[in-house]
Each structure stands twice: as structure tokens, then as C-alpha cells.
């Protein structure tokens, strides 16, 4: 009997030691609500699509709807408090933070910011750069901010920045909440352990001033939540005594789990105000639309959906309990001082045609491009060069096919995850690429020519229509060609000269549509161009380069008999040719642009000179060049099948993409108009591009 008593004493002592070693919350246990809840609907936001709530230490309630954050004072006065100008799509959480800043989480396109609105209200600005959707966040008593992500729980410390905690890496977290020295998360386990519960609430003790955490431990298993287990849990908060209040999409939306010592057993769980809640119109609403938050006293605020249309209803519930502290409401601002960036000048003053780059001048930027982001409204711009005072970016890919409009330039400097923002507005960005004519008949386009009046002649595939597009936009079918046209140019007599990969070169009367044979060379001619004396330089696959005089006599020049001449243009007394070689010679580029000086009025040519080895065009080397032309200053402009299809080669050999991101279809042919417009055909569209300078002469006109 003594042995039994001794064993019982030892067992009791062990239990006492185990319980004493747990640093979980202690104090009076929780339990049922002392009084039956009273549930009152707040109609102040009935017409607003509210997505998140917050409260300050003075009892002002903040509701986030659209781009506006409203403030509702304790006496019921509703005002517009601030504008989340950077936020457009997804609205997830909002917290009153240290120093009276209102922190808001949002996402847009491929970037995510945690932003904040200054004390007293106003326009918000990005604060922390994040790489995930921010569904929830909370501050601890030291000012650390905890944010769940797909790679685990992150912590932002004002001194050391954003860091991984190494905890909750195998969890999909819907809510994070700080209570009494612990981080609690509600979510789902997505790791490899077969013994781990799929959904529940876990916690981890905060071990240091910078947010180091202990190992995770399960405190509540969602499958044991009774009738609630079939619902989704979205939001989590605590009463003053440590009871867990869980927001769900259940018909009674708040589940209460009373604390028993250091644990949260499931035997006393209950629905707050069971049966007292107004019914929702549609029980299939998506989970993220239910939020719960304690006020400063005995009021619990509950935001729940009205229906699948995402209309919200806001309730306040009183039942004789008080909430645990929200530390962010009472902390001073702990952020170190940063030099905010400033934009003082933007060049060019207006982004007109020809402006491929924009330079932003100011202060407190960064020489590290990875620390910078530049936006024109919501459109990101590619950063080329950067210093503390200058940022050069590519022209942004906006205003395609719409009217020019002023935008706001936003520069974001990201240091240690902090986002510092400068803006400049208004800035005018002109439209430089537009669809001049769309062809709806699913008849692919092939070639393009132009006359002196800037009438465009577009050649289609099948049927082989020739369509004239006047500057007024009027469209007229001139006729139909005998064969598919590979290239065309306006001849000296105002008639179209047609190259059709055929021995015969035909003429097309632009008034009558009549097509007649003009020249038979005996070779399959695919392209050609005139010089200023009326000589026509022509070629094709293994045709050699041929020159035809104005009297239509012609001769082969003996340069390219075994090669494929893909395209020919005359510029500044030179004949330029795009040639695919027929030789297996390492000294001869496989695909290149060559040129010959025109030595006299008879079309006598000098020796060939290599202009451009296509293998040396960088990312364009794997693309297929189809055509090229020249600007008045000598820039070669190539049409290709690259994803950014127009390549520019400056006279000094510098390569550049024209208007990156704005021309989205392969360019099949192009011709310069009489001013600064370059016209190009894609498979379905005739597009017009403002190049900012005129083109070189087309002598055939």
C-alpha cells in the first residue's frame, strides 16, 4: 500500500513539473459568456464594400472599402480618413500600428506592398515590399510585425528589416494573432507528416526582442470543432482571459474556445450568440469575407458577408467580456529615419515619339537596380541604369491603341524590405503604336507598299487582294494579284512593282487594278528596290544580285549566285542586302547584312562590305529577320519574329529594341511614310508607329 501511495505521489509530482515548465498563458480560466450576447448591426457602412477593420486607442473604428479608408468616431461621425492610392484589387487586412500609422495589406499585378496611412489620415504609401499575398498581420509588444507567407511566418523588425522566422514553413496561414507572448496562427498543415492534423491553430513562443520563435505546437484541432469543422476559419482573436474567438463562414459565425489552464480543449466550445445572427442570403460565400476584432472595451466587431456578391454586414456584439490588447495601438513609432526619395525632373519633358528611354532625376535613389522599382501609373518600367540621383528606364508599355494621357511616375526605393516612395505627376506619355487598320477577314497579310500621298497598299494571302488604305481611313480593294506577293514597291511612274518569287516581275495599276508583266529576268525574284537614277536592284533565292536599268535591260552582278537574298533596300548611295549564305565557310556569316556602294548612274556596284552579322545581334540572333528599312539619320530598323519584333541598329552599331512591350505581333513588312510614321503589317493588322523622325527616301516614289 505504501508503494502505491509513493507511486501516486511521484506521478502527481511529474504532472506538476510538466505543467510548470509550459510557458503558456496563465491566470483565471475562460468560460461561457457571462451574459447573453446582444448583436447590433452597424448600418454606417451598408453601402460600402468593407473588407477590413481596425481600431485606434481612442476608439475610432476604421473600415477599408475600395480605395478609401473610412473613420467612424465613438460618437458615430463617419468621415473619409485616407486613400490607399496604390491598392486596386485584393484587400486582406488592416491594423493600427506603432505611432498611429494605419497599416494596410494589398496586392496588385505581380507586386505586393504592405502600406501605411500616416497619423491623422491622408494618402497612403508603400511601406514594406513583400512577395506574397498578405492575408493577416499583427504586432507584438516590442513592435515586431508578424506576416504569414507561403514560405512560413515572416517577421519585420524596425531595426533589422524583414526576415524569415523559420517557423510555420509547412502551413498555409489564414490568420496570425499575438497573445501573451505567443504567436498564434490559424491555418492548414501542408507538410509530409501523416500524423499532423490538416487544419487547426498552432502557436509559437516569442523568445527575443527581434521575434525569434520556439518550435510550433498544436493548440486546437479543427476537426474536433463539432459542427464548425465543416466551415472555414478565417479570423482569430482573444479575450482578456485568453479565450479564443474564431471567425468562420458558419451560420453562427463566431466559435469560442474557452481556455483551460494552458490548453484549449474542445469539450466546452460554443457558438457565440447561437441562433441570434441574421441569416446570410447565400451560404456559399468565400471564406476571406469574415473578420472579427475586439474594440477597446466589451465590444466584439464582426464583419460577415451578406451574399456571394460580397456585400458586407458589420455587427457589434456585447456579452460582458473584454478583448486582449492589440499592441500596435499603443506603441510609439519605432522606425529608423530614412532619407525619402524625391523626383525633381523627368527628361524628356513629354514622352513623345522616338523617346525610347526616360531619365528620372532626383535625390536618395540607389545605385543598386535591385533596390528600385519604377511605375507609370500601375505599369512597371524596365530600369536600365541607376545612381543615387538618376534613374534611366525604358519607355513603359502603356497607351497601346488608346488616346495619350498623363500618368503618375512612382519611384520605389526598397531598403531592407522598407519601401520608400517618390511620385511625379502629371507626366505626359504619348501614344506611339496604334492599330491603323485591323483586317477581320482572317486573310493573312503579306506585304506593304506606299505612294507619295501616304496611301498604304496592303497585300493579302488568299484571296490575293490588294487593299488601299487612305490617310482618311477609307478602304478600297484595288484588285487581286496573279500570285502571292513577297515584296512590293512603288515604281517611278506611280504604279506598283510586284515581286512574287517568280521569274516575272509585274506591275499593278493602282487606279484600275490591272496587272501586267513588266520584266522577265528568267530568275525567281523575291525582293527589290530602286536607286535615285531609276535602277532597280533585285534578287531572290540563288538568283544573284541583278540590276535592271530604266530601259528594262538587266545584268547579273556576280556577287550572290549561290545565296538567298531575302531583302534589298537602297540608302545613301549604297545597296543593302539581307543574305543567307549558300557557302559552308566559317569566314562568311550564315545570315548577314551586306552593302555595295553605287559607283555611277548605271548601277555599277563596288565590292561588298559586311554591315551586320545576325549572329551578333544578342537576343535577336535566334529570331528570323524578314525586312528592314532606314531612318533619315541612318538607323536600320528590322522587322523580325522576335517577341519584341522591331530591332534598331544605330549607325555606330548600337543595338536596341524599339518600344519594348508595345509591338506584340511579328512584323512581316514595313515602310516609312512621309513624316515620322513607320507603317508595318503583322498577320492581321496594319499598325502605325511614331518613330520621332522621318524615314530615308524611297526613290521609287
XYZ file of C-alpha atoms in Angstrom:
701
model
C 0.000 0.000 0.000
C 2.889 2.357 0.837
C 4.427 1.573 -2.551
C 1.187 2.513 -4.304
C 0.969 5.790 -2.381
C 4.582 6.608 -3.217
C 3.971 5.946 -6.940
C 0.900 8.184 -6.923
C 2.871 10.984 -5.308
C 5.668 10.669 -7.874
C 3.177 10.661 -10.763
C 1.483 13.768 -9.335
C 4.844 15.487 -8.981
C 5.731 14.720 -12.621
C 2.470 16.198 -13.835
C 3.094 19.290 -11.734
C 6.598 19.704 -13.159
C 5.400 19.287 -16.759
C 2.655 21.812 -16.259
C 5.073 24.229 -14.597
C 7.551 24.013 -17.470
C 4.953 25.183 -20.042
C 5.205 28.946 -20.556
C 1.690 29.151 -21.938
C -0.702 31.855 -20.757
C -1.722 31.599 -17.139
C -4.300 33.332 -14.989
C -8.045 32.987 -14.498
C -9.606 30.485 -16.844
C -12.076 31.494 -19.506
C -15.572 30.171 -19.913
C -19.042 30.898 -21.192
C -20.074 34.454 -21.879
C -21.332 35.911 -18.602
C -24.432 37.363 -20.290
C -26.371 36.516 -23.419
C -24.853 38.439 -26.325
C -26.591 41.428 -27.825
C -25.954 41.652 -31.566
C -26.422 45.034 -33.228
C -25.872 45.762 -36.900
C -23.959 48.911 -37.800
C -25.506 50.463 -40.898
C -22.850 53.167 -41.288
C -21.094 51.094 -43.968
C -24.131 49.411 -45.541
C -23.354 50.922 -48.957
C -19.612 50.249 -48.769
C -17.829 47.057 -49.724
C -15.849 46.809 -46.495
C -13.001 44.278 -46.474
C -11.020 45.017 -43.304
C -11.373 46.678 -39.898
C -9.096 48.391 -37.376
C -9.442 50.491 -34.244
C -7.187 53.024 -32.556
C -6.651 53.611 -28.848
C -9.198 56.460 -28.869
C -11.975 54.125 -30.000
C -12.189 55.295 -33.623
C -13.242 52.463 -35.940
C -11.625 52.220 -39.390
C -13.250 50.401 -42.308
C -11.445 49.774 -45.593
C -13.660 49.816 -48.709
C -12.478 50.232 -52.294
C -9.622 52.724 -52.291
C -10.987 54.566 -49.255
C -10.473 54.022 -45.540
C -13.361 55.453 -43.511
C -13.209 56.533 -39.890
C -16.200 56.138 -37.566
C -15.730 58.109 -34.341
C -17.146 56.940 -30.989
C -19.960 59.496 -31.354
C -20.935 57.986 -34.742
C -19.427 60.554 -37.131
C -18.263 58.906 -40.369
C -15.523 60.597 -42.405
C -13.111 59.669 -45.159
C -9.830 59.099 -43.342
C -7.400 58.136 -46.062
C -6.877 56.764 -49.523
C -4.925 53.628 -50.338
C -3.867 55.073 -53.685
C -1.583 52.161 -54.573
C -4.171 49.469 -53.851
C -6.569 48.231 -56.516
C -7.505 44.576 -56.297
C -7.160 42.400 -53.222
C -7.894 43.647 -49.721
C -6.832 41.410 -46.882
C -6.033 43.017 -43.540
C -5.573 46.289 -41.718
C -4.032 47.062 -38.313
C -3.438 50.196 -36.298
C 0.316 50.212 -35.787
C 3.004 51.998 -33.805
C 2.973 55.780 -33.891
C -0.627 55.951 -35.066
C 0.132 54.654 -38.578
C -2.627 52.585 -40.126
C -1.099 49.531 -41.828
C -2.873 48.028 -44.839
C -2.026 44.974 -46.926
C -2.818 44.660 -50.587
C -1.672 43.202 -53.879
C -1.690 44.425 -57.457
C -0.459 42.623 -60.552
C 2.828 40.923 -59.596
C 3.872 43.100 -56.695
C 2.748 43.303 -53.104
C 3.186 46.123 -50.647
C 2.383 46.489 -47.017
C 1.468 50.136 -46.923
C 0.557 52.595 -44.232
C -1.519 55.735 -43.898
C 0.034 58.479 -41.725
C -1.427 59.566 -38.379
C -4.383 61.831 -38.905
C -5.137 60.343 -42.310
C -4.237 61.160 -45.883
C -2.858 59.273 -48.836
C -1.117 56.033 -48.065
C 2.291 54.957 -49.296
C 4.062 51.652 -49.665
C 5.970 50.642 -46.552
C 7.298 47.064 -46.795
C 7.885 45.094 -50.002
C 6.503 41.589 -49.691
C 6.442 38.669 -52.118
C 3.178 37.002 -51.110
C -0.463 37.703 -50.511
C -0.806 39.292 -47.072
C -3.893 37.742 -45.530
C -3.142 38.741 -41.970
C -0.637 40.539 -39.741
C -0.169 41.511 -36.092
C 2.262 43.392 -33.834
C 3.839 42.104 -30.649
C 4.576 44.234 -27.591
C 8.088 45.022 -28.906
C 6.875 46.435 -32.211
C 7.739 43.396 -34.343
C 5.263 42.762 -37.129
C 4.426 39.130 -37.995
C 3.235 38.332 -41.519
C 2.459 34.837 -42.840
C 3.751 33.872 -46.280
C 3.964 30.785 -48.492
C 7.467 30.166 -47.125
C 6.453 30.393 -43.472
C 5.990 33.148 -40.947
C 7.949 36.360 -41.613
C 8.814 38.990 -39.019
C 9.576 42.628 -39.679
C 11.747 44.300 -37.073
C 12.248 48.075 -37.365
C 15.990 47.656 -36.885
C 16.812 44.522 -38.852
C 14.112 44.522 -41.539
C 12.077 41.631 -42.922
C 13.314 38.146 -42.036
C 12.141 34.555 -42.057
C 11.390 33.114 -38.638
C 11.886 29.531 -39.799
C 8.514 28.637 -38.260
C 5.248 27.510 -39.832
C 7.012 26.703 -43.103
C 4.649 23.784 -43.744
C 1.448 25.698 -43.099
C -0.988 27.680 -45.182
C -1.856 30.501 -42.799
C -5.109 32.439 -42.911
C -4.658 34.426 -39.712
C -1.927 35.421 -37.261
C -2.564 36.850 -33.785
C -0.291 37.749 -30.870
C -1.449 36.904 -27.349
C 0.515 36.988 -24.100
C 3.953 36.350 -25.563
C 2.909 33.814 -28.186
C 2.278 33.934 -31.912
C -0.891 32.032 -32.803
C -1.672 31.045 -36.354
C -4.838 29.581 -37.821
C -4.324 27.569 -40.956
C -3.775 24.258 -42.665
C -0.845 21.886 -42.499
C 0.622 21.050 -45.918
C 3.742 19.162 -44.885
C 4.653 15.489 -45.265
C 3.777 14.213 -41.810
C 0.798 11.853 -41.894
C 0.198 12.323 -38.161
C -0.228 16.087 -38.269
C -3.789 17.480 -38.308
C -4.807 19.044 -41.584
C -6.339 22.171 -40.055
C -6.058 23.830 -36.706
C -4.485 26.523 -34.580
C -0.820 26.416 -33.619
C 1.350 28.654 -31.518
C 4.998 29.530 -31.009
C 6.576 31.436 -28.131
C 8.317 34.750 -28.838
C 11.856 34.288 -27.480
C 13.622 37.570 -28.250
C 13.200 41.273 -28.937
C 13.687 40.663 -32.666
C 10.995 37.974 -32.975
C 12.838 34.648 -32.661
C 10.287 31.876 -32.123
C 10.148 28.485 -30.428
C 9.003 25.276 -32.082
C 5.367 25.202 -33.150
C 2.813 23.363 -31.055
C -0.794 22.470 -31.836
C -3.342 24.053 -29.505
C -6.632 23.318 -31.264
C -7.522 20.632 -33.784
C -10.185 21.940 -36.190
C -11.640 18.517 -36.924
C -12.744 18.476 -33.281
C -14.727 21.700 -33.646
C -18.009 19.863 -33.915
C -20.476 21.383 -36.342
C -17.928 24.122 -37.123
C -15.446 21.609 -38.555
C -17.316 21.736 -41.860
C -16.834 25.501 -42.113
C -13.731 27.545 -42.881
C -11.998 29.516 -40.155
C -10.784 32.911 -41.260
C -10.072 35.194 -38.359
C -8.750 34.769 -34.825
C -8.691 36.911 -31.694
C -8.558 36.507 -27.910
C -10.486 37.717 -24.915
C -8.733 39.317 -21.980
C -8.722 35.952 -20.185
C -7.329 34.096 -23.179
C -10.443 32.535 -24.720
C -10.067 32.064 -28.478
C -12.676 33.653 -30.737
C -12.587 32.228 -34.243
C -14.331 33.892 -37.182
C -15.804 31.419 -39.669
C -18.299 31.194 -42.502
C -20.631 29.135 -40.330
C -24.231 30.329 -39.968
C -23.273 31.332 -36.428
C -20.014 32.921 -37.471
C -18.047 33.058 -34.192
C -16.764 29.944 -32.428
C -15.482 30.388 -28.872
C -12.880 28.029 -27.425
C -12.510 28.696 -23.660
C -9.017 28.472 -22.207
C -8.482 25.816 -19.541
C -5.191 26.441 -17.802
C -2.661 26.412 -20.600
C -4.782 24.442 -23.049
C -7.763 24.811 -25.357
C -9.755 21.598 -25.133
C -12.778 21.095 -27.325
C -15.209 19.971 -24.640
C -16.586 23.429 -23.790
C -16.564 25.104 -27.216
C -19.679 27.055 -28.136
C -21.117 29.325 -30.805
C -21.294 32.934 -29.677
C -24.902 34.093 -29.856
C -26.096 30.796 -31.281
C -29.276 31.307 -33.259
C -29.225 35.085 -32.815
C -27.397 36.003 -36.006
C -29.335 37.263 -39.050
C -29.256 34.666 -41.817
C -26.992 35.281 -44.791
C -28.658 35.274 -48.177
C -26.187 32.834 -49.663
C -24.202 30.321 -47.613
C -21.661 29.738 -50.403
C -19.733 32.949 -49.775
C -15.983 32.766 -49.983
C -14.138 32.442 -46.641
C -11.983 35.592 -46.640
C -15.041 37.778 -46.112
C -15.426 37.187 -42.353
C -13.366 39.290 -39.921
C -13.603 39.666 -36.159
C -11.904 42.292 -33.997
C -12.150 43.479 -30.418
C -12.808 47.108 -29.709
C -11.270 48.879 -26.730
C -13.949 47.751 -24.315
C -16.509 44.959 -24.225
C -17.408 45.104 -27.918
C -16.504 42.469 -30.491
C -16.859 43.624 -34.115
C -17.852 41.010 -36.680
C -17.704 41.586 -40.429
C -19.562 38.967 -42.436
C -20.872 38.607 -45.974
C -24.388 39.358 -46.969
C -24.253 37.121 -50.056
C -21.945 35.859 -52.779
C -21.954 39.389 -54.217
C -19.542 40.305 -51.407
C -21.787 42.882 -49.790
C -20.711 43.129 -46.157
C -22.629 43.493 -42.923
C -20.901 44.820 -39.831
C -22.087 43.806 -36.373
C -21.030 44.741 -32.876
C -21.528 42.159 -30.157
C -21.548 42.724 -26.372
C -21.586 39.896 -23.836
C -19.658 41.008 -20.756
C -16.123 40.147 -21.905
C -13.200 42.329 -22.877
C -10.604 41.727 -25.558
C -6.892 41.108 -25.158
C -4.598 44.026 -26.066
C -3.728 44.877 -29.662
C -0.185 46.070 -29.063
C 0.100 48.130 -32.231
C -2.475 50.612 -30.945
C -0.334 51.854 -28.061
C 3.283 51.633 -29.268
C 5.344 54.647 -30.397
C 6.759 54.698 -33.927
C 9.937 52.617 -33.784
C 11.044 53.048 -37.384
C 14.550 54.425 -38.025
C 14.863 57.604 -40.050
C 15.297 57.156 -43.807
C 16.021 59.725 -46.494
C 12.846 59.754 -48.545
C 13.433 59.796 -52.331
C 12.489 62.927 -54.255
C 11.893 63.373 -58.010
C 12.960 66.804 -59.265
C 12.953 66.389 -63.058
C 11.966 63.968 -65.813
C 13.502 64.003 -69.284
C 12.152 64.269 -71.902
C 9.530 66.629 -70.510
C 6.945 64.856 -72.674
C 7.421 61.259 -73.763
C 6.782 61.717 -77.484
C 7.555 59.503 -80.453
C 11.196 58.488 -80.666
C 11.696 58.553 -76.894
C 12.790 55.002 -76.163
C 14.158 55.947 -72.741
C 13.196 58.268 -69.891
C 15.599 59.721 -67.320
C 14.338 60.497 -63.817
C 16.434 62.933 -61.801
C 16.196 63.441 -58.058
C 17.699 62.525 -54.698
C 18.043 59.491 -52.447
C 17.572 56.840 -55.125
C 20.003 53.913 -55.221
C 22.801 52.701 -57.475
C 21.570 49.116 -56.900
C 18.908 48.404 -59.521
C 17.516 45.548 -57.406
C 16.549 48.132 -54.760
C 14.490 50.177 -57.235
C 11.106 49.923 -58.920
C 9.589 52.474 -61.281
C 5.939 52.611 -62.323
C 3.969 54.772 -64.735
C 0.611 54.523 -63.030
C 0.444 50.758 -62.484
C 2.686 49.870 -65.437
C 6.216 48.811 -64.420
C 9.159 50.227 -66.359
C 12.407 48.391 -67.041
C 15.308 50.057 -65.254
C 18.452 50.361 -67.394
C 20.821 52.412 -65.224
C 20.625 53.881 -61.748
C 22.522 56.040 -59.287
C 21.598 57.980 -56.160
C 20.441 60.899 -58.335
C 19.416 59.405 -61.708
C 17.325 56.504 -62.972
C 17.068 55.632 -66.656
C 14.129 53.447 -67.679
C 12.687 52.144 -70.898
C 9.567 53.749 -72.191
C 6.744 51.931 -70.355
C 4.460 49.572 -72.252
C 1.277 51.604 -71.946
C -1.130 53.552 -74.151
C -1.287 50.936 -76.891
C -4.163 51.850 -79.173
C -5.719 54.422 -76.841
C -5.527 58.193 -76.513
C -2.469 59.716 -74.895
C -2.975 60.550 -71.252
C -0.976 61.946 -68.319
C 0.292 59.450 -65.765
C 1.895 59.452 -62.334
C 5.503 58.301 -62.127
C 6.203 56.316 -58.952
C 9.754 55.507 -57.836
C 10.072 52.949 -55.047
C 13.343 52.542 -53.186
C 13.405 49.274 -51.247
C 15.964 49.080 -48.456
C 15.903 46.148 -46.066
C 12.287 45.476 -47.167
C 11.250 49.052 -46.354
C 9.523 50.770 -49.275
C 10.271 54.479 -49.694
C 8.213 56.211 -52.373
C 8.508 59.307 -54.550
C 5.917 60.446 -57.089
C 5.877 62.866 -60.014
C 2.708 63.991 -61.784
C 1.369 64.703 -64.258
C 3.656 63.257 -66.898
C 2.546 63.008 -70.500
C 3.184 59.747 -72.356
C 2.092 59.954 -75.977
C 0.688 57.030 -77.907
C 3.378 55.775 -80.284
C 1.930 52.459 -81.501
C -1.613 52.132 -82.780
C -3.611 49.741 -84.899
C -4.095 51.760 -88.062
C -6.343 49.143 -89.672
C -7.487 45.761 -88.440
C -8.419 43.122 -91.035
C -11.305 40.977 -89.836
C -11.497 38.579 -92.782
C -8.848 36.146 -91.426
C -6.895 36.588 -94.632
C -3.250 36.917 -93.514
C -1.292 39.947 -94.658
C 1.961 39.533 -96.584
C 3.472 42.774 -97.855
C 3.117 46.554 -97.793
C 3.852 49.485 -100.114
C 3.079 53.210 -100.064
C 2.663 56.040 -102.563
C 3.634 59.707 -102.292
C 0.204 60.607 -100.851
C 0.725 58.119 -97.967
C -1.875 55.686 -99.264
C -0.966 52.253 -97.914
C -1.250 49.214 -100.186
C -1.674 46.013 -98.205
C -1.242 42.624 -99.874
C -3.216 39.649 -98.551
C -2.679 35.897 -98.943
C -5.857 34.184 -100.134
C -7.627 35.701 -101.875
C -4.628 37.741 -103.001
C -6.314 41.100 -102.541
C -4.552 44.446 -102.814
C -6.244 46.833 -100.363
C -5.634 50.578 -100.380
C -5.932 52.376 -97.019
C -6.185 56.150 -97.463
C -4.962 58.610 -94.783
C -8.634 59.284 -94.070
C -9.071 55.621 -93.133
C -11.155 54.797 -96.215
C -10.531 51.314 -97.546
C -10.713 50.202 -101.160
C -9.833 46.890 -102.836
C -7.683 47.760 -105.839
C -7.625 44.262 -107.309
C -6.248 40.755 -106.946
C -2.753 39.637 -107.930
C -1.928 36.577 -110.017
C 0.392 35.156 -107.373
C 1.158 35.776 -103.688
C 3.290 38.904 -103.320
C 6.504 38.617 -101.279
C 7.556 42.279 -101.668
C 6.229 45.370 -103.423
C 7.421 48.900 -104.047
C 6.006 51.954 -105.747
C 7.631 52.476 -109.146
C 8.752 55.756 -110.721
C 5.586 56.000 -112.816
C 3.255 55.688 -109.826
C 2.470 52.000 -110.440
C 3.150 49.156 -108.013
C 6.039 46.834 -108.843
C 5.301 43.309 -107.576
C 7.842 40.667 -106.566
C 6.278 37.214 -106.266
C 9.171 34.718 -106.077
C 8.650 34.281 -109.795
C 10.692 34.985 -112.914
C 8.182 37.603 -113.929
C 8.029 40.975 -112.176
C 4.592 42.515 -112.683
C 3.143 45.998 -112.497
C -0.219 46.810 -110.918
C -2.161 49.900 -111.982
C -3.330 51.411 -108.667
C -6.340 53.041 -110.338
C -7.701 50.165 -112.435
C -6.225 47.155 -110.666
C -4.897 45.828 -113.971
C -1.810 43.644 -113.610
C 0.709 43.372 -116.443
C 4.088 41.791 -116.944
C 6.852 44.341 -116.528
C 10.099 42.357 -116.656
C 11.098 38.706 -117.127
C 14.550 38.001 -115.714
C 14.446 34.238 -116.005
C 15.090 34.037 -112.209
C 12.729 33.697 -109.229
C 12.780 37.263 -107.922
C 11.511 37.871 -104.353
C 12.509 41.444 -103.496
C 13.953 44.680 -104.852
C 14.437 48.444 -104.550
C 15.137 51.486 -106.767
C 18.036 53.915 -106.561
C 17.834 57.642 -107.309
C 18.613 57.056 -111.025
C 15.758 54.610 -111.519
C 17.923 51.483 -111.486
C 16.178 48.524 -109.849
C 18.218 46.091 -107.746
C 16.521 42.707 -107.442
C 17.220 39.243 -106.113
C 15.893 36.044 -104.615
C 16.993 32.520 -103.830
C 20.159 31.703 -105.833
C 19.370 34.413 -108.355
C 22.485 36.511 -107.848
C 22.064 40.266 -107.438
C 20.591 41.699 -110.625
C 20.372 45.343 -111.692
C 17.677 46.415 -114.174
C 18.141 49.760 -115.927
C 15.254 52.184 -116.600
C 15.098 50.787 -120.160
C 14.496 47.315 -118.553
C 17.830 45.905 -119.729
C 19.380 43.919 -116.894
C 22.526 42.100 -115.849
C 23.714 39.823 -113.059
C 26.457 41.333 -110.954
C 28.110 38.075 -109.884
C 28.047 38.511 -106.101
C 25.429 36.111 -104.677
C 24.791 33.356 -107.253
C 24.542 30.584 -104.617
C 22.961 32.638 -101.811
C 19.446 33.509 -100.727
C 18.821 37.257 -100.999
C 15.973 37.875 -98.566
C 15.554 41.637 -98.734
C 17.011 44.693 -100.510
C 16.945 48.394 -99.687
C 18.841 51.365 -101.117
C 20.131 54.020 -98.728
C 22.630 56.877 -99.128
C 24.161 55.580 -102.380
C 24.524 52.041 -101.083
C 22.602 48.873 -101.877
C 21.932 46.918 -98.665
C 21.060 43.214 -98.805
C 19.905 40.707 -96.182
C 21.604 37.491 -97.312
C 21.607 33.889 -96.134
C 24.839 32.409 -97.468
C 24.991 29.306 -99.583
C 28.656 28.719 -98.690
C 29.916 26.480 -95.912
C 32.658 28.901 -94.934
C 33.471 29.895 -91.361
C 34.667 33.276 -92.632
C 31.271 34.128 -94.102
C 28.355 34.759 -91.688
C 25.413 32.430 -92.195
C 22.971 35.332 -92.136
C 24.131 38.913 -92.557
C 23.502 42.362 -93.998
C 25.953 43.363 -96.714
C 26.246 46.553 -98.721
C 27.745 47.781 -102.010
C 28.487 51.393 -102.930
C 26.678 52.587 -106.085
C 29.511 53.945 -108.210
C 27.702 55.537 -111.145
C 24.348 56.271 -112.753
C 24.350 52.876 -114.481
C 24.172 50.981 -111.191
C 27.746 49.754 -111.144
C 28.495 48.430 -107.669
C 31.661 48.293 -105.598
C 32.874 45.346 -103.562
C 30.701 44.066 -100.779
C 31.116 45.226 -97.173
C 29.815 43.412 -94.109
C 27.384 45.625 -92.196
C 25.840 43.261 -89.638
C 26.390 39.616 -88.737
C 22.983 38.498 -87.492
C 24.641 36.080 -85.061
C 25.986 39.164 -83.247
C 22.552 40.694 -82.526
C 22.248 39.329 -78.972
C 18.797 38.069 -78.087
C 17.678 38.667 -81.686
C 20.222 36.168 -83.041
C 17.724 33.317 -82.671
C 14.968 35.254 -84.426
C 14.275 35.442 -88.149
C 14.649 38.889 -89.782
C 12.103 39.462 -92.528
C 12.553 43.059 -93.679
C 14.370 46.293 -92.898
C 14.317 49.985 -93.676
C 16.231 53.170 -92.762
C 15.512 56.351 -90.860
C 16.731 59.678 -92.214
C 19.644 59.586 -89.767
C 20.729 56.128 -90.891
C 19.277 53.872 -88.215
C 18.446 50.436 -89.626
C 15.066 49.167 -88.458
C 14.418 45.425 -88.763
C 11.142 43.543 -88.668
C 11.525 40.071 -87.119
C 9.635 37.252 -85.447
C 11.134 38.079 -82.031
C 8.673 38.656 -79.158
C 9.657 42.342 -79.367
C 9.794 42.247 -83.132
C 11.460 45.535 -84.131
C 15.240 45.833 -83.770
C 17.071 49.130 -84.281
C 20.737 49.261 -85.297
C 22.272 52.721 -84.936
C 24.955 53.918 -87.394
C 27.604 53.234 -84.710
C 26.392 49.625 -84.382
C 24.429 50.057 -81.138
C 21.504 47.624 -80.903
C 18.205 48.410 -79.253
C 14.610 47.197 -79.076
C 12.039 49.640 -80.377
C 9.300 50.348 -77.796
C 9.722 47.144 -75.844
C 6.399 45.541 -74.942
C 4.321 47.761 -77.216
C 4.552 45.846 -80.514
C 3.252 42.391 -79.759
C 2.996 40.636 -83.149
C 5.622 39.556 -85.682
C 6.382 42.228 -88.283
C 6.207 40.963 -91.867
C 6.924 44.162 -93.823
C 7.361 47.863 -93.137
C 7.575 51.155 -94.992
C 8.127 54.739 -93.827
C 5.514 57.374 -94.523
C 6.190 60.981 -95.480
C 6.753 62.165 -91.899
C 7.661 60.381 -88.657
C 5.298 57.417 -89.029
C 6.554 53.939 -89.813
C 3.832 51.603 -91.118
C 4.113 47.849 -90.605
C 1.993 44.796 -91.305
C 1.529 41.886 -88.946
C -0.592 38.888 -89.832
C -3.891 40.690 -89.145
C -3.109 44.360 -88.637
C -1.654 47.385 -90.310
C -0.018 49.288 -87.455
C 1.394 52.802 -87.342
C 4.448 53.619 -85.238
C 5.569 57.143 -84.372
C 9.355 56.981 -84.690
C 10.018 60.610 -83.799
C 11.988 61.202 -87.020
C 11.312 60.826 -90.751
C 12.488 57.933 -92.850
C 15.102 57.875 -95.572
C 13.871 58.487 -99.161
C 12.173 55.720 -101.148
C 13.396 56.601 -104.613
C 10.713 54.612 -106.392
C 8.062 57.099 -105.315
